[in-house]
mmCIF file of the C-alpha atoms, coordinates in Angstrom:
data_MODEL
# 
_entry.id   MODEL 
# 
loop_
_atom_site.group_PDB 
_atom_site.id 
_atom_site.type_symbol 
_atom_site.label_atom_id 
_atom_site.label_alt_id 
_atom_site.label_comp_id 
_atom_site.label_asym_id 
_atom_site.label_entity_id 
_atom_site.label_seq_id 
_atom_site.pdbx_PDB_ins_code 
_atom_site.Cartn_x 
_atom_site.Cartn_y 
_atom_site.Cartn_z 
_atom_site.occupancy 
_atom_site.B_iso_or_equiv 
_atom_site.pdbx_formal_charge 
_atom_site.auth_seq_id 
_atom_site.auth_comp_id 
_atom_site.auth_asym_id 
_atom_site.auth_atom_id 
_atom_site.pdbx_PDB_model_num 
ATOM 1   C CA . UNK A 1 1   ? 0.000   0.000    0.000   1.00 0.00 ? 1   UNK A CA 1 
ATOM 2   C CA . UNK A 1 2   ? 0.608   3.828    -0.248  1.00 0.00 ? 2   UNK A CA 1 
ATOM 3   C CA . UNK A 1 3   ? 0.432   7.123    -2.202  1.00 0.00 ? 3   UNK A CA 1 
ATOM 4   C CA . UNK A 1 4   ? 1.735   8.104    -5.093  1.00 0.00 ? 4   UNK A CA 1 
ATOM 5   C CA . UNK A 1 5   ? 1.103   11.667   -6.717  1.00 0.00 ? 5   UNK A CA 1 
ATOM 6   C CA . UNK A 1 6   ? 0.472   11.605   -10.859 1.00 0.00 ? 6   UNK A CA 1 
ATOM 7   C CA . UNK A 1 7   ? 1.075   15.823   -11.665 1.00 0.00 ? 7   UNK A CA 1 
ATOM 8   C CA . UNK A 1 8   ? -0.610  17.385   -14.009 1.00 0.00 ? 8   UNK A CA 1 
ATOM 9   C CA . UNK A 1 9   ? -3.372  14.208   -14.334 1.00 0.00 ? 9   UNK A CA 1 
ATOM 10  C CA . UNK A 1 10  ? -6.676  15.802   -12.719 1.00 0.00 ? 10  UNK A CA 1 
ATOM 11  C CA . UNK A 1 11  ? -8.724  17.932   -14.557 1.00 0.00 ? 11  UNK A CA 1 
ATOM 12  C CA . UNK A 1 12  ? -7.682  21.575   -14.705 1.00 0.00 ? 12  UNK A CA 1 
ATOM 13  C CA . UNK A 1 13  ? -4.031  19.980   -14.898 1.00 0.00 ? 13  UNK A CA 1 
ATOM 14  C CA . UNK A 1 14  ? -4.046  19.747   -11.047 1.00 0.00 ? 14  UNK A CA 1 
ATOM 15  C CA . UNK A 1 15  ? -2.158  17.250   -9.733  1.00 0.00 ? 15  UNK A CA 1 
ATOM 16  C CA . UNK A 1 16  ? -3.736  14.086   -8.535  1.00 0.00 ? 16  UNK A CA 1 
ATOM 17  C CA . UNK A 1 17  ? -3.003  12.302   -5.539  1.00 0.00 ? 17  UNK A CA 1 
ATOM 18  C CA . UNK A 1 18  ? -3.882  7.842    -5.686  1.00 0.00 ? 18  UNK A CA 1 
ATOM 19  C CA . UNK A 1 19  ? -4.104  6.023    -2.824  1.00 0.00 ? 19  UNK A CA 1 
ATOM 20  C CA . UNK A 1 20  ? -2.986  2.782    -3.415  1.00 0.00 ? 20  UNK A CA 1 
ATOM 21  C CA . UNK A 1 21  ? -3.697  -0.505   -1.422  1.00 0.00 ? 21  UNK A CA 1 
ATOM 22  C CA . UNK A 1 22  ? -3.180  -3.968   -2.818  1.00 0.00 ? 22  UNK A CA 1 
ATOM 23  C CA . UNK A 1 23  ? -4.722  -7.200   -1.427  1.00 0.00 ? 23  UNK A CA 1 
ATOM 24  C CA . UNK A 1 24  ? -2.734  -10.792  -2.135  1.00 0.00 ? 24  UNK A CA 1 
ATOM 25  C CA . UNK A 1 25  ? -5.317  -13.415  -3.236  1.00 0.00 ? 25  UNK A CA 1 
ATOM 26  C CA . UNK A 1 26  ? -3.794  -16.701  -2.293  1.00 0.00 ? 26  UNK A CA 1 
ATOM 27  C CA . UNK A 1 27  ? -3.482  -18.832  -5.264  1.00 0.00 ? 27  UNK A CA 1 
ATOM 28  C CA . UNK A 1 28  ? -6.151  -21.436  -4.993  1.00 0.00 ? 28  UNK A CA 1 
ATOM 29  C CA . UNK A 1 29  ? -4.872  -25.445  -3.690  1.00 0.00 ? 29  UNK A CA 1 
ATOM 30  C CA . UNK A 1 30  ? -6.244  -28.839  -4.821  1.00 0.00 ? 30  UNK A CA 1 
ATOM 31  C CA . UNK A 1 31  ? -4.388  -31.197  -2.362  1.00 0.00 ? 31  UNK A CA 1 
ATOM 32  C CA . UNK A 1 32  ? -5.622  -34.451  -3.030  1.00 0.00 ? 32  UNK A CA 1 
ATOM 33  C CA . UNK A 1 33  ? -4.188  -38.072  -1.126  1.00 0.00 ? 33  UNK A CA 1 
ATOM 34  C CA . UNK A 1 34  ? -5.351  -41.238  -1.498  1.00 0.00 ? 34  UNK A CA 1 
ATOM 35  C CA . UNK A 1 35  ? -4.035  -44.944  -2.341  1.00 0.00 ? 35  UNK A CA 1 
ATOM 36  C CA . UNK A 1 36  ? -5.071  -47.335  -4.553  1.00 0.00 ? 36  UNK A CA 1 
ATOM 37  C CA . UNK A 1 37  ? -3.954  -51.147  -4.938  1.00 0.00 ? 37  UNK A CA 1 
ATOM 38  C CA . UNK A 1 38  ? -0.967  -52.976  -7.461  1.00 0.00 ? 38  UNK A CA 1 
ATOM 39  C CA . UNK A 1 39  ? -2.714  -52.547  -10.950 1.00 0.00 ? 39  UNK A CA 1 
ATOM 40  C CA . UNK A 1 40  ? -5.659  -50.180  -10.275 1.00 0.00 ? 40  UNK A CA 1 
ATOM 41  C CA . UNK A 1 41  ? -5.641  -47.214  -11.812 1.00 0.00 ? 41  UNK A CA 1 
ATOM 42  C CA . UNK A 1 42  ? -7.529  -43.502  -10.663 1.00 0.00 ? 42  UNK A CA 1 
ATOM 43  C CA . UNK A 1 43  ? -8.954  -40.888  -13.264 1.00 0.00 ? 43  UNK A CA 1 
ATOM 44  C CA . UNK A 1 44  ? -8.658  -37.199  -11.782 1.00 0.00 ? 44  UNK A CA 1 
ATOM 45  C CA . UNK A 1 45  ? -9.633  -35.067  -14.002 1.00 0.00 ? 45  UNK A CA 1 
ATOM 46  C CA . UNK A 1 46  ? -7.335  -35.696  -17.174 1.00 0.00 ? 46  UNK A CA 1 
ATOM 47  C CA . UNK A 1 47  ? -4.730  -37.389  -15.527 1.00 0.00 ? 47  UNK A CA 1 
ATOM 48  C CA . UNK A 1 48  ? -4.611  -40.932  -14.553 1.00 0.00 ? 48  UNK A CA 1 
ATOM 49  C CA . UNK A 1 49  ? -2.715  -42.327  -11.466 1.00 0.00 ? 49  UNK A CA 1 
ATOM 50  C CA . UNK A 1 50  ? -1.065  -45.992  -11.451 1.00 0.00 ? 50  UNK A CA 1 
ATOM 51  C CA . UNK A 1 51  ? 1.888   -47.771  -9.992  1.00 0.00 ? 51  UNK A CA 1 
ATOM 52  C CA . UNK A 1 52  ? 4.165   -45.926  -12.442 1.00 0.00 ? 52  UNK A CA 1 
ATOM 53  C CA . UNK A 1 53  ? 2.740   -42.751  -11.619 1.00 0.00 ? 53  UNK A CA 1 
ATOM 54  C CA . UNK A 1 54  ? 1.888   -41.833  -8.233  1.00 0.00 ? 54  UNK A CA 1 
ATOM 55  C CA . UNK A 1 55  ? 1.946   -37.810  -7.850  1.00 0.00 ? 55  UNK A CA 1 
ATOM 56  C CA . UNK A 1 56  ? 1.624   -34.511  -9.562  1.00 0.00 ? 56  UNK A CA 1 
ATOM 57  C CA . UNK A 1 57  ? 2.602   -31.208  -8.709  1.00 0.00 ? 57  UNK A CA 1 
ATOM 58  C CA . UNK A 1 58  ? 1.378   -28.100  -11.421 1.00 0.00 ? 58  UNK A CA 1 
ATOM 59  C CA . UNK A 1 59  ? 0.396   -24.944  -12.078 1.00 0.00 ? 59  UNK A CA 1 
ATOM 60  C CA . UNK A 1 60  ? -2.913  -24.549  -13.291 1.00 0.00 ? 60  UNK A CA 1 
ATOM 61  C CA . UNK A 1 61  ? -2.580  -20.785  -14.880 1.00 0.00 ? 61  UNK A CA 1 
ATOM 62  C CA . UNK A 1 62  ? -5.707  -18.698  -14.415 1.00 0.00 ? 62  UNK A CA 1 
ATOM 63  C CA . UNK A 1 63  ? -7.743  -21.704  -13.594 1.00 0.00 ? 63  UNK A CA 1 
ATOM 64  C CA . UNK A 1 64  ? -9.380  -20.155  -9.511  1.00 0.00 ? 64  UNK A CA 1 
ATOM 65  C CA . UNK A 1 65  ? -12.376 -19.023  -9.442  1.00 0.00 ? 65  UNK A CA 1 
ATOM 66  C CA . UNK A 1 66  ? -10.791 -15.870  -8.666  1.00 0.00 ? 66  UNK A CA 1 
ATOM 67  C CA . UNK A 1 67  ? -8.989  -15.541  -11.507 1.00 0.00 ? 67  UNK A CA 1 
ATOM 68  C CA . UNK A 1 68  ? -5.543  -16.801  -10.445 1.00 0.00 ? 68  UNK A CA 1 
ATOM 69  C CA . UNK A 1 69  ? -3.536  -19.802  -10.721 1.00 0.00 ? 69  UNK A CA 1 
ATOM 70  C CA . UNK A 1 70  ? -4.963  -22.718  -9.221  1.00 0.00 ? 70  UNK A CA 1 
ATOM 71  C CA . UNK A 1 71  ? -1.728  -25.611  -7.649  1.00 0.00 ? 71  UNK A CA 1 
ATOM 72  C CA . UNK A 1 72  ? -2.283  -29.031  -7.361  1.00 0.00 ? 72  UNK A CA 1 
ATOM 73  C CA . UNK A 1 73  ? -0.548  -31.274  -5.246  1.00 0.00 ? 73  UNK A CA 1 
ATOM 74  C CA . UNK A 1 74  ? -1.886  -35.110  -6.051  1.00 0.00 ? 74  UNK A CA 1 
ATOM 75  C CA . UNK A 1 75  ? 0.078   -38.132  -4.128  1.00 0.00 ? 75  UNK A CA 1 
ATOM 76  C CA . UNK A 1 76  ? -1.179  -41.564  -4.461  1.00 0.00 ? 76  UNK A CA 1 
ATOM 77  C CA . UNK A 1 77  ? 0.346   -44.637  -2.869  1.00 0.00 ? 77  UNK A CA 1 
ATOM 78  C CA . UNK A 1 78  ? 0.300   -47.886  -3.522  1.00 0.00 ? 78  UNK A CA 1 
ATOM 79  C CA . UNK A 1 79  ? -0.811  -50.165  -0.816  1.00 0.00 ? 79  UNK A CA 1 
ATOM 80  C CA . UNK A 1 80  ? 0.724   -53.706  -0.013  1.00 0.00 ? 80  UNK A CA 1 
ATOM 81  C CA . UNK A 1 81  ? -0.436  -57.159  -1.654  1.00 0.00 ? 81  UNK A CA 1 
ATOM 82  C CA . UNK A 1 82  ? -0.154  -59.576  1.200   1.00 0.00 ? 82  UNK A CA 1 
ATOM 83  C CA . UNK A 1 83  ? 1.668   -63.060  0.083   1.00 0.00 ? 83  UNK A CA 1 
ATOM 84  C CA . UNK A 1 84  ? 0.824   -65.374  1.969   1.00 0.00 ? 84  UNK A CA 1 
ATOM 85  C CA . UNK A 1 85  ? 3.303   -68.991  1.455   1.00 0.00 ? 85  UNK A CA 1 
ATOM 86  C CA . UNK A 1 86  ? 1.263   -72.381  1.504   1.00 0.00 ? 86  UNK A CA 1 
ATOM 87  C CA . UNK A 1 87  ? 4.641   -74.700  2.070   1.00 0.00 ? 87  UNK A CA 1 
ATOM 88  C CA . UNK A 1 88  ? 3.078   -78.538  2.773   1.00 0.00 ? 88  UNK A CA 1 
ATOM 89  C CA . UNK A 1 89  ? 4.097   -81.601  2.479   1.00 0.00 ? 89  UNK A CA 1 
ATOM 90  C CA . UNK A 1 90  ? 1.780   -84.166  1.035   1.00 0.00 ? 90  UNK A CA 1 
ATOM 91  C CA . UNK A 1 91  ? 1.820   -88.298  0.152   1.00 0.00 ? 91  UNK A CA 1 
ATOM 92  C CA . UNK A 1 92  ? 1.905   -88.908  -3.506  1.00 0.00 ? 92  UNK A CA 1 
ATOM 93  C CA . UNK A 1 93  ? -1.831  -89.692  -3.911  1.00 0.00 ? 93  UNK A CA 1 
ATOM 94  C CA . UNK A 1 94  ? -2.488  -86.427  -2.076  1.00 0.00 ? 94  UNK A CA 1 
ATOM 95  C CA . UNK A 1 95  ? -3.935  -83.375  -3.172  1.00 0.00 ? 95  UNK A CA 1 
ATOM 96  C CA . UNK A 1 96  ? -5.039  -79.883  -2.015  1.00 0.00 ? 96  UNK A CA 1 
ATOM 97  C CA . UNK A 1 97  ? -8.129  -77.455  -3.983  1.00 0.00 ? 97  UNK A CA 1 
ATOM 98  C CA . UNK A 1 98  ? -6.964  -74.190  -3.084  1.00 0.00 ? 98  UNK A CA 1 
ATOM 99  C CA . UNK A 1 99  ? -9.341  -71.234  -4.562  1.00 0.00 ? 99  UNK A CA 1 
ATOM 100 C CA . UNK A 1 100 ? -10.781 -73.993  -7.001  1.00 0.00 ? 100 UNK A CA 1 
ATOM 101 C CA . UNK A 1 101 ? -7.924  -75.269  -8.685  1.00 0.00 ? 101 UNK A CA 1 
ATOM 102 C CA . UNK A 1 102 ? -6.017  -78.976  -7.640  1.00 0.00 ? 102 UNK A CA 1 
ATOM 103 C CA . UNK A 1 103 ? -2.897  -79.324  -6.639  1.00 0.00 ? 103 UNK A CA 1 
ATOM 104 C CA . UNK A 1 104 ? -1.347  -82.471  -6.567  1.00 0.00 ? 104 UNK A CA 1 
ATOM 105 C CA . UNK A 1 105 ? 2.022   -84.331  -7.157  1.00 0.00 ? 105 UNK A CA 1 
ATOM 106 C CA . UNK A 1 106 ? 0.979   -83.194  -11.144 1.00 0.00 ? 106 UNK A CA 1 
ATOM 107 C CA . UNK A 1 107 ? 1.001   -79.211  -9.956  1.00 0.00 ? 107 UNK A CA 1 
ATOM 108 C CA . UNK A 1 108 ? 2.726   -79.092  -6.850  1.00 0.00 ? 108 UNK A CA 1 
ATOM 109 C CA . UNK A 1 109 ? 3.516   -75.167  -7.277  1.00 0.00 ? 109 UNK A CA 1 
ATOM 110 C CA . UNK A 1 110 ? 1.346   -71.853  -8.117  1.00 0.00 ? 110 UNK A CA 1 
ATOM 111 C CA . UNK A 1 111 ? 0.082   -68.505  -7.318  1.00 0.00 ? 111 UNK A CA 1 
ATOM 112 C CA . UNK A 1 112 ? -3.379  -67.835  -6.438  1.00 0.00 ? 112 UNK A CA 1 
ATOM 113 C CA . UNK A 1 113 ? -4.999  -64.424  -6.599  1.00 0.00 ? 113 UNK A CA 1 
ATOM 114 C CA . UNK A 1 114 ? -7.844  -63.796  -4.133  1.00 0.00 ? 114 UNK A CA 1 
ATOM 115 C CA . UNK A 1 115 ? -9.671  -60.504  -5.863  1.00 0.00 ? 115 UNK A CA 1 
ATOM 116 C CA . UNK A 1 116 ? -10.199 -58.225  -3.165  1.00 0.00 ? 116 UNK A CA 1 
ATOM 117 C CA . UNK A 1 117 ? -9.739  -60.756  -0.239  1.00 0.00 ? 117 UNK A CA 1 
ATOM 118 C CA . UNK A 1 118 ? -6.991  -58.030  1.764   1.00 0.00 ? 118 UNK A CA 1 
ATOM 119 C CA . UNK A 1 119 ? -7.615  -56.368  4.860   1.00 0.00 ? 119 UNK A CA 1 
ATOM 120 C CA . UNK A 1 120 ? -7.274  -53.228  2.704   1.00 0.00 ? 120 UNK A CA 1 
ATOM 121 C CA . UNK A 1 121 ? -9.627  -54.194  -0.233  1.00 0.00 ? 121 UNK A CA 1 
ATOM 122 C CA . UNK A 1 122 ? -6.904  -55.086  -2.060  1.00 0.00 ? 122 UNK A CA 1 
ATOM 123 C CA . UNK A 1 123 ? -6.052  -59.045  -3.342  1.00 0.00 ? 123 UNK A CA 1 
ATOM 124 C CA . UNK A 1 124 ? -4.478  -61.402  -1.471  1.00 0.00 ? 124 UNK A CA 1 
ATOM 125 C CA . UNK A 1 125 ? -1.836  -63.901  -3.057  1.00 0.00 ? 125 UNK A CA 1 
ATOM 126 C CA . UNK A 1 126 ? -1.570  -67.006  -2.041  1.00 0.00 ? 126 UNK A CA 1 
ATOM 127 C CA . UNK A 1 127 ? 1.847   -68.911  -3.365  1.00 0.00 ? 127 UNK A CA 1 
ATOM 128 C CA . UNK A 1 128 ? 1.583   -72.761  -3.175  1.00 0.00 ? 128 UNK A CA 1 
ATOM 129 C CA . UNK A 1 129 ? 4.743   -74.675  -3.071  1.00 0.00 ? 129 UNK A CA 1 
ATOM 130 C CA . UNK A 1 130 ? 3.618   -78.306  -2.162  1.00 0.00 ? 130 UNK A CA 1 
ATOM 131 C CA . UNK A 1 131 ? 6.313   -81.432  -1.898  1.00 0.00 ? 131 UNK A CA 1 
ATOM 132 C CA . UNK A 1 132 ? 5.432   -85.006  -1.927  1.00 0.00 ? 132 UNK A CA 1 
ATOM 133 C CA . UNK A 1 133 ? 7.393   -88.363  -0.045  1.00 0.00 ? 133 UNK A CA 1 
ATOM 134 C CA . UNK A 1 134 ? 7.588   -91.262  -2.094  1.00 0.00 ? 134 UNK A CA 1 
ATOM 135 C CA . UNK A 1 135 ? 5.293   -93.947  -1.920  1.00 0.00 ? 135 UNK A CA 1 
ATOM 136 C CA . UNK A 1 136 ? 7.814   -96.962  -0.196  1.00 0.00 ? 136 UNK A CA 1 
ATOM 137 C CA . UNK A 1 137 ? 7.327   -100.560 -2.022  1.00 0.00 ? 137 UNK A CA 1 
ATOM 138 C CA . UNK A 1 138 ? 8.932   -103.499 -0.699  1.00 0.00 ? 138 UNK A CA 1 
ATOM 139 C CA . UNK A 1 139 ? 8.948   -107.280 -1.023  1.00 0.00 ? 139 UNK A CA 1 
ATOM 140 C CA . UNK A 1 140 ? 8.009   -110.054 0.968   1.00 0.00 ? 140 UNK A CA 1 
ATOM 141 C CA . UNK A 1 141 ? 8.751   -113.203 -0.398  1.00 0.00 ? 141 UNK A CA 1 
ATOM 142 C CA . UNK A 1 142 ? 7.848   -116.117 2.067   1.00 0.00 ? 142 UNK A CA 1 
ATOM 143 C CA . UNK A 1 143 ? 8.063   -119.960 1.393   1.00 0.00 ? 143 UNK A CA 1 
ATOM 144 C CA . UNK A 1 144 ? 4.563   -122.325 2.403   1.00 0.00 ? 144 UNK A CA 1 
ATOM 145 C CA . UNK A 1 145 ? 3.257   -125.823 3.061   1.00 0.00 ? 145 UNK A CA 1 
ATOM 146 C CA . UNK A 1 146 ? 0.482   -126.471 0.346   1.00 0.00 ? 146 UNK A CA 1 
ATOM 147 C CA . UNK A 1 147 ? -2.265  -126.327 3.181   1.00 0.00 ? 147 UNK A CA 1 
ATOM 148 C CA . UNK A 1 148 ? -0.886  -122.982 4.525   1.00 0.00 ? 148 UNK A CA 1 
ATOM 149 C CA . UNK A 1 149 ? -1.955  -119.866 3.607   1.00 0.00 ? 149 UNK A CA 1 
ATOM 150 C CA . UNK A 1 150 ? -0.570  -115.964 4.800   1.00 0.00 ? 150 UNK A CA 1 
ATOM 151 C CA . UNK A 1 151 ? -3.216  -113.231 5.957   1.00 0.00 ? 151 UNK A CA 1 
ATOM 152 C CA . UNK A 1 152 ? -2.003  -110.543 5.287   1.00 0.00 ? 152 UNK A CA 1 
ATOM 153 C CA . UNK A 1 153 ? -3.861  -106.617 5.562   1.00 0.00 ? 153 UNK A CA 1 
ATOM 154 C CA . UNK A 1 154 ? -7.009  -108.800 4.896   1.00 0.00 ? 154 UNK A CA 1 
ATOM 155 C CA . UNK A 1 155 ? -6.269  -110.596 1.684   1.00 0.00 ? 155 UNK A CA 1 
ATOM 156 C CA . UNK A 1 156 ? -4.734  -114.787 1.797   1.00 0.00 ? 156 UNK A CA 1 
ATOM 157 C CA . UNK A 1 157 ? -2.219  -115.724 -0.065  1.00 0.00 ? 157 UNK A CA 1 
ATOM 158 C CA . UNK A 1 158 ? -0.852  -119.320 -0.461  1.00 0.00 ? 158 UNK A CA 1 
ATOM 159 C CA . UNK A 1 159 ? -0.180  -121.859 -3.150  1.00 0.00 ? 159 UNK A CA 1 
ATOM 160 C CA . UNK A 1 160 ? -3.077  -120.644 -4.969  1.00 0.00 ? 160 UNK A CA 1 
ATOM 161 C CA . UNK A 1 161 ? -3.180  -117.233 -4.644  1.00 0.00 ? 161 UNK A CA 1 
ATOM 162 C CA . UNK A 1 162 ? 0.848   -117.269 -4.759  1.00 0.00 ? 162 UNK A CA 1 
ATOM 163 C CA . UNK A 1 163 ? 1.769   -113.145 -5.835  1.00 0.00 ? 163 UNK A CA 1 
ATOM 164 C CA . UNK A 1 164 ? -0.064  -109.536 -5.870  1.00 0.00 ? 164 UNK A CA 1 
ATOM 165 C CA . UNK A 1 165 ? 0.372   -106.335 -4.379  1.00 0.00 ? 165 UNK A CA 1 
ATOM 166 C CA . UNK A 1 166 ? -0.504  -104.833 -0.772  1.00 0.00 ? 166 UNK A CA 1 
ATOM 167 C CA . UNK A 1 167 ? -1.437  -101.530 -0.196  1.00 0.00 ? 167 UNK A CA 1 
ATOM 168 C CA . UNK A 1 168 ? -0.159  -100.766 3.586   1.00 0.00 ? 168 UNK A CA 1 
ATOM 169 C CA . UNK A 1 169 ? -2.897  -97.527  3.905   1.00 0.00 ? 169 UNK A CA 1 
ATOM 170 C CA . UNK A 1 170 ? -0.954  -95.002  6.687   1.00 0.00 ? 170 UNK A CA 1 
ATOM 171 C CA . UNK A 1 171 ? 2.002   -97.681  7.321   1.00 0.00 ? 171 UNK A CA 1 
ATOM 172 C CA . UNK A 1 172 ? 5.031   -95.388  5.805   1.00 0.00 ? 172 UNK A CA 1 
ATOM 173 C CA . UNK A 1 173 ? 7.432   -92.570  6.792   1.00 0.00 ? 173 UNK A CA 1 
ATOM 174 C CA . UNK A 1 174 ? 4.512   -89.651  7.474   1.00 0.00 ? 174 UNK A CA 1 
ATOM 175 C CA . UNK A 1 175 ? 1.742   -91.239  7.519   1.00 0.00 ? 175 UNK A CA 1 
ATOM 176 C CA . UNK A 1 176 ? 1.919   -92.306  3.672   1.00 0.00 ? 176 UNK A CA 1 
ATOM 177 C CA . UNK A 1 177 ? 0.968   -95.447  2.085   1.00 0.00 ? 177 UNK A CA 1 
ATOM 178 C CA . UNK A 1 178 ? 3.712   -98.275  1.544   1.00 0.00 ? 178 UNK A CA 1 
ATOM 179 C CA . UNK A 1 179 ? 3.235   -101.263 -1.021  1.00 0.00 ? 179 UNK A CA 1 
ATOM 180 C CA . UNK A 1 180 ? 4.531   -104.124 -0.788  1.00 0.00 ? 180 UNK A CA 1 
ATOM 181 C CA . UNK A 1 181 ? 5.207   -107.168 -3.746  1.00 0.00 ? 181 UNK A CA 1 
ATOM 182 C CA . UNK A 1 182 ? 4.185   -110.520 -1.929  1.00 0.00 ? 182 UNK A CA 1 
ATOM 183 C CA . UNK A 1 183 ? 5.774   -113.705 -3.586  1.00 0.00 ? 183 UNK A CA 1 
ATOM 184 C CA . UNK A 1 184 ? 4.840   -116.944 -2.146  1.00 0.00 ? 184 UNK A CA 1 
ATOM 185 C CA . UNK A 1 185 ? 7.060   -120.276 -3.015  1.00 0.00 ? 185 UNK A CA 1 
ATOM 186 C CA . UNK A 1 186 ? 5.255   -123.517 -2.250  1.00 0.00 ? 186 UNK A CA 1 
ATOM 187 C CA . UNK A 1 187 ? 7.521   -126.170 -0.478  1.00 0.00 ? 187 UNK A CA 1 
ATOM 188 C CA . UNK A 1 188 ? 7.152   -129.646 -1.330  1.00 0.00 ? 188 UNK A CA 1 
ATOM 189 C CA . UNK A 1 189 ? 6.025   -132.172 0.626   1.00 0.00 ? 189 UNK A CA 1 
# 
């Protein structure tokens, strides 16, 4: 603010004496925050915010509703997709369904994406990695009188019966199955 004389400028050529007072407008602010999740996108305005571009400061010229430059100040961050590991271990004839898909000794490994399953809205991975023991097999060869016969996990074998194969449900290292080849030599008499 102040005075300032202008000679000579009122009418009769008098001099003319101008007050002078001037008001700053502040320019006017869009500060905008805000977080989205991996892969969305947001629209403001013309510009569109993604993983690759998270903030944007400009000058807006002329664009307040006063007349003067408008800033904007946008920041978006990107919040966390929680990965969560499924690590088992599983007998060979075992399988898991996780979100609708099988895994088994076939597909022991993959990712599964839970849309919008997060705490935050966001999805949830879920990263199988599934390992499998080995089925044991063994063989019990065992030598009979004609008139003798072997029970064994509910099935006889003898003279007649003399081979097959035993499924031992449970019996191996973790709780897995174990097969065994029986062989059954007759003696003589």
């Amino acid at each position: 603010s102040g005075t300032d004389t202008l000679h000579g400028a009122a009418q009769f050529g008098c001099d003319s004496i101008v007050e002078v007072n001037f008001e700053l407008i502040k320019p006017g602010l869009f500060y905008y925050r805000n977080s989205i999740c991996p892969g969305d996108t947001l629209r403001l305005g013309p510009s569109t915010f993604h993983q690759g571009n998270t903030s944007l400061k400009d000058t807006l010229r002329f664009a307040a509703f006063n007349g003067c430059d408008s800033l904007r100040d946008i920041a978006i961050g990107i919040l966390d997709e929680p990965r969560w590991e499924l690590n088992d271990t599983l007998c060979e004839s075992e399988f898991r369904i996780i979100h609708g898909t099988r895994y088994d000794i076939n597909r022991s490994t993959g990712t599964e994406r839970l849309s919008g399953m997060a705490a935050n809205g966001c999805d949830s991975l879920v990263v199988v990695k599934l390992s499998f023991r080995s089925t044991l097999s063994g063989r019990y060869d065992i030598a009979l009188c004609p008139e003798d016969s072997l029970l064994l996990n509910g099935k006889y074998y003898s003279h007649r019966i003399p081979a097959g194969l035993d499924t031992l449900q449970g019996q191996s290292t973790g709780g897995c199955d174990s097969v065994v080849a029986v062989h059954v030599t007759p003696l003589s008499t």
